[in-house]
Coordinates of C-alpha atoms in Angstrom, one line a residue:
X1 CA 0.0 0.0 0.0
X2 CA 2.6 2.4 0.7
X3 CA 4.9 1.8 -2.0
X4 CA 1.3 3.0 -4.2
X5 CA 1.4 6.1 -2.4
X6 CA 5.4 6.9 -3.1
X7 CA 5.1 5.9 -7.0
X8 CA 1.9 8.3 -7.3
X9 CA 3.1 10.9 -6.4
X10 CA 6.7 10.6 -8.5
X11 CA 4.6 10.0 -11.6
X12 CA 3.1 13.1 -10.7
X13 CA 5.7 15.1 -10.5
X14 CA 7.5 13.7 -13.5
X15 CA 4.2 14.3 -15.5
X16 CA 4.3 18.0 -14.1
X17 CA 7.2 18.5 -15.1
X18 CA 7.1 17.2 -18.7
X19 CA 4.2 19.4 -19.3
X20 CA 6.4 22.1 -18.0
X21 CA 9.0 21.9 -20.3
X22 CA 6.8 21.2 -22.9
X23 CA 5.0 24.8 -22.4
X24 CA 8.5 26.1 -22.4
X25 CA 9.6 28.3 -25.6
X26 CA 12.8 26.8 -27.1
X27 CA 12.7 23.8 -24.8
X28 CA 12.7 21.2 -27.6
X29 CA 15.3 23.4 -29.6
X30 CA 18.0 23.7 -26.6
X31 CA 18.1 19.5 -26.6
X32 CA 18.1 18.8 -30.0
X33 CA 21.5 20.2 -30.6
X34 CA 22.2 21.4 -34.3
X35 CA 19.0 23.1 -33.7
X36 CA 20.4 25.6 -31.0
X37 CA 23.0 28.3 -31.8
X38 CA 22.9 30.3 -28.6
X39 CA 20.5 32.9 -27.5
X40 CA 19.4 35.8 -30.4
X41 CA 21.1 39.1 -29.3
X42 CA 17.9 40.9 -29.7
X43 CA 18.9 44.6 -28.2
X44 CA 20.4 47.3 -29.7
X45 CA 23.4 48.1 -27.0
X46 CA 25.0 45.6 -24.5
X47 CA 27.2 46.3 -21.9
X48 CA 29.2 44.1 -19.5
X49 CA 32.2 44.7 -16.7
X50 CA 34.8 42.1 -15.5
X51 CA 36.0 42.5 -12.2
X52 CA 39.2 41.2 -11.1
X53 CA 40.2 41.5 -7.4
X54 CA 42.8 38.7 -7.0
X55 CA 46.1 38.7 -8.4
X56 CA 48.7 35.9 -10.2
X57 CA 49.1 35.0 -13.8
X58 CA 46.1 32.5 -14.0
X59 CA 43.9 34.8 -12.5
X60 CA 44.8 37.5 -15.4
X61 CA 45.2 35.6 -18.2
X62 CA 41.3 33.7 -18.0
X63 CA 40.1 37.1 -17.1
X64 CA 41.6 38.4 -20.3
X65 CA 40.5 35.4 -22.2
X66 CA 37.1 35.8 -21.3
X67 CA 37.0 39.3 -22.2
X68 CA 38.6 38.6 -25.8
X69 CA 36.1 35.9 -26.1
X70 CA 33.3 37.9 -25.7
X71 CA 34.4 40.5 -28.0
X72 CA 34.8 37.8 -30.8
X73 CA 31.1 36.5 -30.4
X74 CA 29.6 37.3 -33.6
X75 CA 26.0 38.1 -32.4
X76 CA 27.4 41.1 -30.4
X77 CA 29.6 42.5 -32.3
X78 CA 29.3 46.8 -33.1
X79 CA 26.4 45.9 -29.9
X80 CA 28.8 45.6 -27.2
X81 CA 30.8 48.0 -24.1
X82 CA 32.8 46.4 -21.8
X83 CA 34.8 47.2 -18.9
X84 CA 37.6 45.7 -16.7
X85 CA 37.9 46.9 -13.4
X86 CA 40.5 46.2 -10.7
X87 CA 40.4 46.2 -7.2
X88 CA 42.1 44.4 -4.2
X89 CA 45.1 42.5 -5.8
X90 CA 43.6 42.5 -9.2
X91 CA 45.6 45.7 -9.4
X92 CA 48.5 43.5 -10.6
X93 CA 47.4 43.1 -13.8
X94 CA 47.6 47.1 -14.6
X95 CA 51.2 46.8 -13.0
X96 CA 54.1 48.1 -15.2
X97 CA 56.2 45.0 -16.9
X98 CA 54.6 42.5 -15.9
X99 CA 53.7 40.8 -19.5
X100 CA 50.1 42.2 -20.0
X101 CA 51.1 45.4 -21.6
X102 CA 50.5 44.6 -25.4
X103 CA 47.3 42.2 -24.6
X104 CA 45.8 45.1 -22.4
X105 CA 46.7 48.6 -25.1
X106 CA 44.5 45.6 -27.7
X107 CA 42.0 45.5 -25.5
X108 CA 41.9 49.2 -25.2
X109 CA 42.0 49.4 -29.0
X110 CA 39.0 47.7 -29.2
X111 CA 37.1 49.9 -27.0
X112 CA 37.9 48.4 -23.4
X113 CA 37.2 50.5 -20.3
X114 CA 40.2 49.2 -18.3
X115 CA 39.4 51.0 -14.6
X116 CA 41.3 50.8 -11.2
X117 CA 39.8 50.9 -8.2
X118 CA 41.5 54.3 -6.1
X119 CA 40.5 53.4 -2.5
X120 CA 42.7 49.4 -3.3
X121 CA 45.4 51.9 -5.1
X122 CA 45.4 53.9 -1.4
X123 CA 44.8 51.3 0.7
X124 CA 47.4 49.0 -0.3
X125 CA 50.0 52.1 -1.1
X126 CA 50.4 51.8 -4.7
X127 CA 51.7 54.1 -6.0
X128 CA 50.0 55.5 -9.8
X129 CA 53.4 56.0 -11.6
X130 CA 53.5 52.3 -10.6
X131 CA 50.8 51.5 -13.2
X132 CA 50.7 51.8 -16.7
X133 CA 49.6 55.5 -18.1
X134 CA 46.7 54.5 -20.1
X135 CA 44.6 53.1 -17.0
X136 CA 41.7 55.1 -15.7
X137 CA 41.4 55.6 -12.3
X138 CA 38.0 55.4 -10.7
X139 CA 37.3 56.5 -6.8
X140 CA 35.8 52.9 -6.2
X141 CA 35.4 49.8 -7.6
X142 CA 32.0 48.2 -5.8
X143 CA 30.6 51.8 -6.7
X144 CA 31.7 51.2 -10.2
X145 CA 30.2 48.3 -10.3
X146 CA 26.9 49.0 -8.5
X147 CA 26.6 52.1 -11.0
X148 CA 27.2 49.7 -14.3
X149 CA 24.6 47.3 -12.9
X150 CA 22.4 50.0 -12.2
X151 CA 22.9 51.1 -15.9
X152 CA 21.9 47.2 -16.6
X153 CA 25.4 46.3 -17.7
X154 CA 25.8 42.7 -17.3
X155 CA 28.7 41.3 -14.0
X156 CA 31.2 39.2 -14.8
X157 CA 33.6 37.5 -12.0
X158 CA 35.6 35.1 -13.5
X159 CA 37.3 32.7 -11.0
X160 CA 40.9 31.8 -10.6
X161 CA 42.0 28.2 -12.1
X162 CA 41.8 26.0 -9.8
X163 CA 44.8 23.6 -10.2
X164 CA 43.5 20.9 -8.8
X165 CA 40.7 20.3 -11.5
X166 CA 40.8 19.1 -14.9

């Protein structure tokens, strides 16, 4: 009698659910594989900013990556802003010689907000002439970012490699 009860209800919710999905625009099309090519970019003007607030090579380099990789996707191109703002120890990559110079003046080239955060620039006494010239400074980063959200730009945070996973 019980085991009645517990196999009811599953069917129920597995019925529920398939009706669900099946009321769900693009549902079928985001299984079926050759059918789905990513979401339409259907507005005029998007707008996005990276943060980066640790330090270290890895850290950099996939912020960097996913910043280029964005810029390359076809449905946003002449549609897109974006901005890469440091703060805490992201600061290193804005750091004079220290291998990012040419990736970051390309970046900047192809439109690129790249910010620093003044109040990690104060409190960890870095010194300006430390970074390179073409960096913007901006009083803060969380109020940069709260101000882009507020504009609707999109937040990115990518993570550090962990070196531990595949």
């Amino acid at each position: 009698m019980k085991r009645n009860n517990i196999v009811k209800p599953t069917i129920g919710v597995v019925a529920a659910t398939a009706l669900f999905a099946a009321g769900l625009p693009g549902a079928a099309a985001a299984g079926s594989g050759d059918d789905f090519h990513g979401a339409a970019a259907t507005k005029a003007q998007y707008g996005v900013i990276f943060q980066l607030d640790s330090g270290g090579n890895a850290a950099i380099k996939k912020t960097l990556n996913n910043i280029e990789n964005i810029l390359h996707d076809p449905r946003l191109a002449k549609k897109l802003k974006v901005e890469l703002i440091a703060n805490s120890h992201g600061f290193d990559v804005y750091v004079k010689n220290n291998g990012f110079e040419d990736k970051l003046r390309h970046l900047q080239q192809q439109g690129v907000i790249l910010a620093q955060c003044n109040n990690t620039l104060k409190e960890l006494k870095v010194s300006r002439n430390d970074l390179y010239p073409f960096i913007s400074i901006v009083p803060s980063g969380m109020g940069e970012i709260t101000i882009r959200e507020a504009e609707g730009w999109a937040y990115i945070h990518p993570a550090a490699p962990n070196p531990n996973r595949l």
